[in-house]
mmCIF file of C-alpha atoms in Angstrom:
data_model
loop_
_atom_site.group_PDB
_atom_site.id
_atom_site.type_symbol
_atom_site.label_atom_id
_atom_site.label_comp_id
_atom_site.label_asym_id
_atom_site.label_seq_id
_atom_site.Cartn_x
_atom_site.Cartn_y
_atom_site.Cartn_z
ATOM 1 C CA MET A 1 97.255 127.996 148.735
ATOM 2 C CA ARG A 2 96.322 129.432 145.386
ATOM 3 C CA THR A 3 92.613 129.835 145.067
ATOM 4 C CA SER A 4 90.086 131.600 142.828
ATOM 5 C CA THR A 5 86.477 132.751 143.194
ATOM 6 C CA ARG A 6 85.653 131.600 139.649
ATOM 7 C CA THR A 7 83.204 128.740 139.237
ATOM 8 C CA ARG A 8 85.115 125.479 139.653
ATOM 9 C CA LEU A 9 86.465 124.285 136.325
ATOM 10 C CA ARG A 10 84.916 121.030 135.149
ATOM 11 C CA HIS A 11 87.975 120.206 133.040
ATOM 12 C CA PHE A 12 91.505 121.336 133.855
ATOM 13 C CA ALA A 13 93.962 123.002 131.464
ATOM 14 C CA PRO A 14 96.477 121.116 129.395
ATOM 15 C CA PHE A 15 99.057 119.395 131.530
ATOM 16 C CA ALA A 16 102.078 121.414 130.420
ATOM 17 C CA LEU A 17 105.427 121.783 132.135
ATOM 18 C CA ILE A 18 105.870 125.289 133.620
ATOM 19 C CA THR A 19 109.426 126.311 134.411
ATOM 20 C CA SER A 20 111.178 129.380 135.661
ATOM 21 C CA ALA A 21 114.725 130.380 136.637
ATOM 22 C CA ALA A 22 113.758 130.160 140.234
ATOM 23 C CA LEU A 23 112.935 126.427 140.142
ATOM 24 C CA LEU A 24 115.212 124.265 142.298
ATOM 25 C CA LEU A 25 116.453 121.374 140.214
ATOM 26 C CA SER A 26 118.889 119.371 142.414
ATOM 27 C CA ALA A 27 117.135 116.340 143.871
ATOM 28 C CA CYS A 28 116.717 112.670 144.322
ATOM 29 C CA GLY A 29 116.634 111.531 140.726
ATOM 30 C CA SER A 30 116.148 115.049 139.426
ATOM 31 C CA GLY A 31 117.999 117.502 137.355
ATOM 32 C CA SER A 32 117.590 119.657 134.346
ATOM 33 C CA ALA A 33 115.399 118.636 131.440
ATOM 34 C CA GLY A 34 118.511 117.732 129.559
ATOM 35 C CA SER A 35 120.024 115.515 132.187
ATOM 36 C CA ALA A 36 116.758 113.757 132.907
ATOM 37 C CA ASN A 37 116.389 113.010 129.216
ATOM 38 C CA ALA A 38 119.911 111.759 129.105
ATOM 39 C CA ALA A 39 119.297 109.410 131.985
ATOM 40 C CA GLY A 40 116.255 107.913 130.338
ATOM 41 C CA ALA A 41 117.168 108.124 126.636
ATOM 42 C CA ALA A 42 118.210 104.497 126.393
ATOM 43 C CA ALA A 43 114.804 103.386 127.437
ATOM 44 C CA ALA A 44 112.696 106.090 125.809
ATOM 45 C CA ASP A 45 110.906 103.520 123.609
ATOM 46 C CA THR A 46 109.787 101.635 126.750
ATOM 47 C CA ILE A 47 107.885 104.594 128.231
ATOM 48 C CA PRO A 48 104.116 103.713 128.245
ATOM 49 C CA THR A 49 102.010 106.240 126.406
ATOM 50 C CA THR A 50 98.529 104.675 126.841
ATOM 51 C CA ASP A 51 96.009 107.357 127.863
ATOM 52 C CA VAL A 52 94.252 106.017 130.930
ATOM 53 C CA VAL A 53 93.173 109.371 132.364
ATOM 54 C CA SER A 54 91.413 111.617 129.851
ATOM 55 C CA GLY A 55 88.177 109.632 130.203
ATOM 56 C CA VAL A 56 87.916 110.493 133.944
ATOM 57 C CA THR A 57 85.119 112.975 134.653
ATOM 58 C CA GLU A 58 84.274 115.227 137.601
ATOM 59 C CA ASP A 59 82.307 113.595 140.371
ATOM 60 C CA PRO A 60 80.241 116.381 142.068
ATOM 61 C CA SER A 61 79.707 114.313 145.241
ATOM 62 C CA VAL A 62 83.580 114.196 145.706
ATOM 63 C CA ALA A 63 84.284 117.711 144.383
ATOM 64 C CA LYS A 64 81.998 119.235 147.013
ATOM 65 C CA LEU A 65 84.538 118.089 149.676
ATOM 66 C CA LEU A 66 86.950 120.728 148.491
ATOM 67 C CA PRO A 67 86.969 124.207 150.165
ATOM 68 C CA ALA A 68 84.493 126.303 148.279
ATOM 69 C CA ASP A 69 87.095 128.818 146.837
ATOM 70 C CA VAL A 70 89.550 126.173 145.542
ATOM 71 C CA THR A 71 89.574 125.785 141.741
ATOM 72 C CA ARG A 72 93.250 125.678 140.975
ATOM 73 C CA LEU A 73 96.230 124.131 142.584
ATOM 74 C CA THR A 74 99.987 124.273 142.042
ATOM 75 C CA VAL A 75 101.542 120.817 142.093
ATOM 76 C CA ALA A 76 105.319 120.101 142.176
ATOM 77 C CA PHE A 77 106.946 117.074 140.570
ATOM 78 C CA SER A 78 110.530 115.927 140.839
ATOM 79 C CA VAL A 79 111.851 114.399 137.609
ATOM 80 C CA SER A 80 113.497 111.052 138.180
ATOM 81 C CA GLY A 81 114.203 110.513 134.514
ATOM 82 C CA ARG A 82 112.851 106.991 134.267
ATOM 83 C CA PRO A 83 109.570 105.278 134.661
ATOM 84 C CA PRO A 84 107.479 104.573 136.744
ATOM 85 C CA GLY A 85 108.766 107.817 138.243
ATOM 86 C CA THR A 86 108.276 111.152 136.640
ATOM 87 C CA THR A 87 110.066 111.599 133.337
ATOM 88 C CA PHE A 88 109.630 113.253 129.916
ATOM 89 C CA LEU A 89 108.133 111.996 126.691
ATOM 90 C CA ASP A 90 110.351 112.146 123.726
ATOM 91 C CA ASP A 91 109.339 115.711 123.040
ATOM 92 C CA GLY A 92 111.569 116.646 125.978
ATOM 93 C CA LYS A 93 108.954 118.789 127.711
ATOM 94 C CA THR A 94 105.812 116.793 128.456
ATOM 95 C CA LEU A 95 105.863 115.151 131.860
ATOM 96 C CA THR A 96 104.729 111.552 132.242
ATOM 97 C CA GLY A 97 104.905 108.894 134.922
ATOM 98 C CA GLN A 98 102.784 107.091 137.572
ATOM 99 C CA ASP A 99 102.630 110.123 139.857
ATOM 100 C CA VAL A 100 101.623 112.337 136.952
ATOM 101 C CA ASP A 101 98.828 110.027 135.961
ATOM 102 C CA PHE A 102 97.437 109.778 139.495
ATOM 103 C CA THR A 103 97.603 113.530 139.996
ATOM 104 C CA ARG A 104 95.846 114.200 136.677
ATOM 105 C CA ALA A 105 93.136 111.616 137.475
ATOM 106 C CA VAL A 106 92.462 113.017 140.925
ATOM 107 C CA ALA A 107 92.297 116.573 139.437
ATOM 108 C CA ARG A 108 89.743 115.372 136.893
ATOM 109 C CA VAL A 109 87.542 113.781 139.625
ATOM 110 C CA LEU A 110 87.679 117.110 141.620
ATOM 111 C CA GLY A 111 87.171 119.339 138.629
ATOM 112 C CA LEU A 112 90.448 121.148 139.380
ATOM 113 C CA GLU A 113 92.809 123.152 137.137
ATOM 114 C CA LEU A 114 96.477 122.345 137.714
ATOM 115 C CA LYS A 115 99.590 124.535 137.519
ATOM 116 C CA VAL A 116 102.509 122.170 137.181
ATOM 117 C CA GLU A 117 106.057 122.970 138.338
ATOM 118 C CA GLN A 118 109.202 120.987 138.329
ATOM 119 C CA ALA A 119 111.359 121.104 141.537
ATOM 120 C CA GLY A 120 114.077 119.325 143.352
ATOM 121 C CA PHE A 121 112.897 116.363 145.421
ATOM 122 C CA GLU A 122 114.379 117.715 148.649
ATOM 123 C CA ALA A 123 112.941 121.203 147.945
ATOM 124 C CA ILE A 124 109.298 120.222 147.592
ATOM 125 C CA LEU A 125 108.276 119.348 151.159
ATOM 126 C CA PRO A 126 109.733 122.523 152.758
ATOM 127 C CA ALA A 127 108.022 124.641 150.060
ATOM 128 C CA LEU A 128 104.609 123.306 150.983
ATOM 129 C CA ASP A 129 104.679 125.113 154.306
ATOM 130 C CA SER A 130 105.528 128.362 152.636
ATOM 131 C CA GLY A 131 102.619 128.002 150.175
ATOM 132 C CA LYS A 132 104.860 127.883 147.092
ATOM 133 C CA TYR A 133 103.248 124.630 146.170
ATOM 134 C CA ASP A 134 99.853 123.300 147.156
ATOM 135 C CA VAL A 135 100.630 119.618 146.474
ATOM 136 C CA GLY A 136 103.802 117.523 146.101
ATOM 137 C CA ALA A 137 103.592 114.330 144.098
ATOM 138 C CA SER A 138 106.894 112.592 143.749
ATOM 139 C CA ASN A 139 106.608 109.161 145.315
ATOM 140 C CA PHE A 140 106.804 110.641 148.871
ATOM 141 C CA GLY A 141 107.009 107.803 151.381
ATOM 142 C CA VAL A 142 104.882 108.350 154.505
ATOM 143 C CA THR A 143 107.165 108.170 157.511
ATOM 144 C CA ASP A 144 106.471 109.070 161.123
ATOM 145 C CA GLU A 145 109.140 111.802 160.906
ATOM 146 C CA ARG A 146 107.553 113.432 157.886
ATOM 147 C CA ARG A 147 104.063 113.182 159.380
ATOM 148 C CA ARG A 148 105.126 115.674 162.104
ATOM 149 C CA THR A 149 105.271 118.472 159.546
ATOM 150 C CA ILE A 150 103.501 117.195 156.478
ATOM 151 C CA ASP A 151 99.944 115.763 155.760
ATOM 152 C CA PHE A 152 99.626 112.854 153.253
ATOM 153 C CA VAL A 153 96.900 111.230 151.264
ATOM 154 C CA THR A 154 98.009 107.801 150.225
ATOM 155 C CA TYR A 155 97.574 106.327 146.734
ATOM 156 C CA ILE A 156 100.108 103.463 146.428
ATOM 157 C CA ASN A 157 102.422 101.317 148.477
ATOM 158 C CA ASP A 158 106.055 101.270 147.425
ATOM 159 C CA GLY A 159 109.083 101.412 149.645
ATOM 160 C CA GLN A 160 112.842 100.818 149.947
ATOM 161 C CA GLY A 161 114.946 98.213 148.126
ATOM 162 C CA PHE A 162 118.423 97.530 146.898
ATOM 163 C CA ALA A 163 120.176 96.740 143.570
ATOM 164 C CA ALA A 164 123.708 96.101 142.405
ATOM 165 C CA ARG A 165 125.752 94.833 139.499
ATOM 166 C CA LYS A 166 125.166 91.182 138.710
ATOM 167 C CA ASP A 167 128.823 90.455 139.236
ATOM 168 C CA SER A 168 128.859 92.009 142.785
ATOM 169 C CA GLY A 169 128.324 88.764 144.642
ATOM 170 C CA LEU A 170 125.923 90.475 146.976
ATOM 171 C CA PRO A 171 122.910 88.438 148.250
ATOM 172 C CA LYS A 172 119.403 89.659 149.030
ATOM 173 C CA ILE A 173 119.804 92.537 151.551
ATOM 174 C CA THR A 174 117.688 91.929 154.686
ATOM 175 C CA ASP A 175 119.851 93.714 157.201
ATOM 176 C CA LEU A 176 121.896 96.921 156.821
ATOM 177 C CA THR A 177 124.905 95.290 158.447
ATOM 178 C CA GLN A 178 125.305 93.339 155.192
ATOM 179 C CA LEU A 179 126.449 96.658 153.684
ATOM 180 C CA CYS A 180 129.282 97.208 156.139
ATOM 181 C CA GLY A 181 132.452 98.322 154.418
ATOM 182 C CA LEU A 182 130.644 99.040 151.138
ATOM 183 C CA ASN A 183 129.861 102.213 149.177
ATOM 184 C CA VAL A 184 126.021 102.685 148.908
ATOM 185 C CA ALA A 185 124.567 105.118 146.436
ATOM 186 C CA THR A 186 121.188 106.806 146.896
ATOM 187 C CA GLY A 187 119.318 109.993 146.185
ATOM 188 C CA ALA A 188 119.820 113.222 148.187
ATOM 189 C CA GLY A 189 117.127 114.245 150.613
ATOM 190 C CA THR A 190 115.304 110.915 150.507
ATOM 191 C CA THR A 191 114.142 108.490 153.074
ATOM 192 C CA PHE A 192 116.817 106.172 151.823
ATOM 193 C CA GLU A 193 119.568 108.634 152.741
ATOM 194 C CA ALA A 194 117.949 109.096 156.178
ATOM 195 C CA THR A 195 117.653 105.363 156.819
ATOM 196 C CA LEU A 196 121.251 104.739 155.831
ATOM 197 C CA GLU A 197 122.693 107.608 157.889
ATOM 198 C CA LYS A 198 120.551 106.703 160.909
ATOM 199 C CA ASN A 199 121.788 103.064 160.981
ATOM 200 C CA LYS A 200 125.395 103.553 159.974
ATOM 201 C CA GLN A 201 126.623 103.002 163.564
ATOM 202 C CA ARG A 202 125.266 99.465 163.574
ATOM 203 C CA CYS A 203 128.348 98.430 161.644
ATOM 204 C CA THR A 204 130.637 99.938 164.290
ATOM 205 C CA GLU A 205 128.619 98.294 167.053
ATOM 206 C CA ALA A 206 129.153 94.940 165.219
ATOM 207 C CA GLY A 207 132.823 95.509 165.057
ATOM 208 C CA LYS A 208 132.793 96.160 161.291
ATOM 209 C CA LYS A 209 133.828 99.017 159.086
ATOM 210 C CA PRO A 210 130.848 101.401 158.420
ATOM 211 C CA TYR A 211 129.388 101.646 154.964
ATOM 212 C CA ARG A 212 129.773 104.946 153.112
ATOM 213 C CA VAL A 213 126.692 106.767 151.894
ATOM 214 C CA GLN A 214 127.079 108.405 148.526
ATOM 215 C CA THR A 215 124.300 110.822 147.480
ATOM 216 C CA TYR A 216 123.529 111.878 143.983
ATOM 217 C CA SER A 217 121.145 114.504 142.590
ATOM 218 C CA GLU A 218 120.716 112.787 139.187
ATOM 219 C CA ASP A 219 119.879 109.189 138.395
ATOM 220 C CA SER A 220 122.393 109.154 135.534
ATOM 221 C CA ALA A 221 125.261 109.945 137.870
ATOM 222 C CA LEU A 222 124.031 107.397 140.399
ATOM 223 C CA TRP A 223 123.832 104.553 137.970
ATOM 224 C CA SER A 224 127.194 105.492 136.388
ATOM 225 C CA SER A 225 128.782 105.161 139.829
ATOM 226 C CA VAL A 226 127.420 101.571 140.078
ATOM 227 C CA GLN A 227 128.281 100.531 136.543
ATOM 228 C CA GLN A 228 131.804 101.935 136.944
ATOM 229 C CA GLY A 229 132.372 100.264 140.295
ATOM 230 C CA ARG A 230 132.553 103.424 142.378
ATOM 231 C CA SER A 231 129.400 102.279 144.289
ATOM 232 C CA ASP A 232 128.675 98.768 145.409
ATOM 233 C CA ALA A 233 124.881 98.987 145.747
ATOM 234 C CA VAL A 234 121.971 101.355 145.277
ATOM 235 C CA MET A 235 119.103 101.985 147.692
ATOM 236 C CA SER A 236 116.048 103.409 146.048
ATOM 237 C CA THR A 237 112.314 102.812 145.415
ATOM 238 C CA ILE A 238 111.235 99.239 144.949
ATOM 239 C CA ASN A 239 109.279 100.044 141.755
ATOM 240 C CA GLY A 240 112.099 102.222 140.370
ATOM 241 C CA LEU A 241 114.704 99.579 140.995
ATOM 242 C CA ARG A 242 112.662 96.822 139.384
ATOM 243 C CA TYR A 243 112.344 99.050 136.326
ATOM 244 C CA ASP A 244 116.070 99.879 136.214
ATOM 245 C CA VAL A 245 117.072 96.221 136.525
ATOM 246 C CA ALA A 246 114.743 95.313 133.693
ATOM 247 C CA HIS A 247 116.029 97.969 131.385
ATOM 248 C CA GLN A 248 119.725 98.196 132.215
ATOM 249 C CA SER A 249 122.053 95.325 131.495
ATOM 250 C CA GLY A 250 124.300 93.869 134.160
ATOM 251 C CA LEU A 251 122.118 94.689 137.197
ATOM 252 C CA LYS A 252 120.247 92.637 139.738
ATOM 253 C CA PHE A 253 117.567 93.402 142.248
ATOM 254 C CA LEU A 254 118.567 92.632 145.819
ATOM 255 C CA GLY A 255 115.064 92.573 147.260
ATOM 256 C CA GLU A 256 112.577 94.655 149.169
ATOM 257 C CA PHE A 257 113.875 96.105 152.431
ATOM 258 C CA HIS A 258 111.095 98.236 153.873
ATOM 259 C CA ARG A 259 107.628 98.890 152.483
ATOM 260 C CA LEU A 260 106.084 102.400 152.801
ATOM 261 C CA ASP A 261 102.809 103.932 151.896
ATOM 262 C CA VAL A 262 103.223 106.709 149.328
ATOM 263 C CA GLY A 263 101.036 109.802 149.269
ATOM 264 C CA PHE A 264 100.333 113.242 147.936
ATOM 265 C CA ALA A 265 102.007 115.728 150.232
ATOM 266 C CA PHE A 266 100.395 118.828 151.760
ATOM 267 C CA LYS A 267 101.077 121.547 154.208
ATOM 268 C CA LYS A 268 100.203 120.362 157.746
ATOM 269 C CA GLY A 269 96.580 120.997 158.559
ATOM 270 C CA THR A 270 95.475 121.140 154.920
ATOM 271 C CA LYS A 271 91.687 121.153 154.208
ATOM 272 C CA LEU A 272 92.412 119.464 150.885
ATOM 273 C CA ALA A 273 93.024 115.919 152.390
ATOM 274 C CA PRO A 274 89.386 114.631 152.584
ATOM 275 C CA ALA A 275 88.658 115.494 148.963
ATOM 276 C CA PHE A 276 91.880 113.908 147.682
ATOM 277 C CA ARG A 277 91.238 110.787 149.709
ATOM 278 C CA ALA A 278 87.750 110.531 148.332
ATOM 279 C CA ALA A 279 89.051 111.068 144.834
ATOM 280 C CA VAL A 280 91.608 108.293 145.102
ATOM 281 C CA ASP A 281 88.843 105.931 146.427
ATOM 282 C CA LYS A 282 86.698 106.942 143.463
ATOM 283 C CA LEU A 283 89.453 105.961 141.092
ATOM 284 C CA ILE A 284 89.821 102.645 142.857
ATOM 285 C CA ALA A 285 86.157 101.958 142.593
ATOM 286 C CA ASP A 286 85.729 102.836 138.879
ATOM 287 C CA GLY A 287 88.764 100.903 137.665
ATOM 288 C CA THR A 288 90.989 103.835 136.692
ATOM 289 C CA TYR A 289 93.272 103.136 139.560
ATOM 290 C CA GLU A 290 93.967 99.614 138.333
ATOM 291 C CA ALA A 291 94.440 100.820 134.779
ATOM 292 C CA ILE A 292 97.125 103.266 135.906
ATOM 293 C CA LEU A 293 99.009 100.582 137.840
ATOM 294 C CA LYS A 294 98.825 98.210 134.902
ATOM 295 C CA LYS A 295 100.167 100.882 132.608
ATOM 296 C CA TRP A 296 103.221 101.342 134.720
ATOM 297 C CA GLY A 297 103.751 97.749 135.710
ATOM 298 C CA THR A 298 103.211 98.422 139.453
ATOM 299 C CA THR A 299 100.177 96.381 140.338
ATOM 300 C CA GLY A 300 102.080 95.078 143.329
ATOM 301 C CA SER A 301 101.817 98.516 144.786
ATOM 302 C CA ALA A 302 97.993 98.666 144.917
ATOM 303 C CA ILE A 303 96.189 99.718 148.109
ATOM 304 C CA LYS A 304 92.526 98.889 148.941
ATOM 305 C CA ALA A 305 91.635 102.420 150.166
ATOM 306 C CA SER A 306 93.281 105.777 150.571
ATOM 307 C CA GLN A 307 94.208 107.049 154.078
ATOM 308 C CA ILE A 308 95.155 110.427 155.494
ATOM 309 C CA SER A 309 98.597 110.374 157.178
ATOM 310 C CA PRO A 310 98.597 106.798 158.403
ATOM 311 C CA PRO A 311 101.377 105.636 160.783
ATOM 312 C CA GLU A 312 104.537 104.412 159.112
ATOM 313 C CA LEU A 313 104.371 100.777 158.078
ATOM 314 C CA LYS A 314 106.447 98.522 160.314
ATOM 315 C CA ASN A 315 108.005 95.416 158.799
#
């Protein structure tokens, strides 16, 4: 964890993208700045730009929950290339998105300075243990498997869903055996990939041909595979899919499959969790939380209170 003995900063530094040659850029919905912009270019004018964070001020009663020497944290984001996930504004370098707004708001409540880095989705969680990053904020679903090695502080509820081309003939997906014999596209290193691989044998047990899992490191490549017919369906975040279906022609949402709490990710045993939980609860109480969700069209993902590493939701 990166700390400082300076007096805690009341306002953090400008939220700029910090890059280096060492950053890992292959991920679920991630890539280089160029590829991310290409993936989201068609919908650039639909990216919300309302400032719902800069009015948030430090709350000393919450900030005191931080370890005394913590004034600056390094946070890693994975760029999905489209809202409500992390993407770029039209300047091609300023990060925006639901996770970005929540991270900025929490940092302001805690009076923290942030160093921001871009990384591959599948690279962030392992890097927390090494201390490369202090916080991961990329729509990380809280699963029982992840809780064994990672601590989480929840801030929304999202989950797993499916989408396909309108002409696919596929109905709402309620059971993975409905995918037997199909090509299913998803992001690399995600809970979606893990769920699909874990349950692939169910098709064989049912006497059917297994589905094929196709993983992609960039959203642009994933959606191209669907639009061109190389993939039959996509498994991704509920909020992300709803956005994609609304902003890409010829797609349909195939329903929610499994709800998951989503949280800030930390090294196991972190001392930051109580402060982050209290900061999220502060945002819920003062209305900032609702304003962020409304900005990104995700009010259906609201939670009533933040939790530290709760058990995986079962549904």
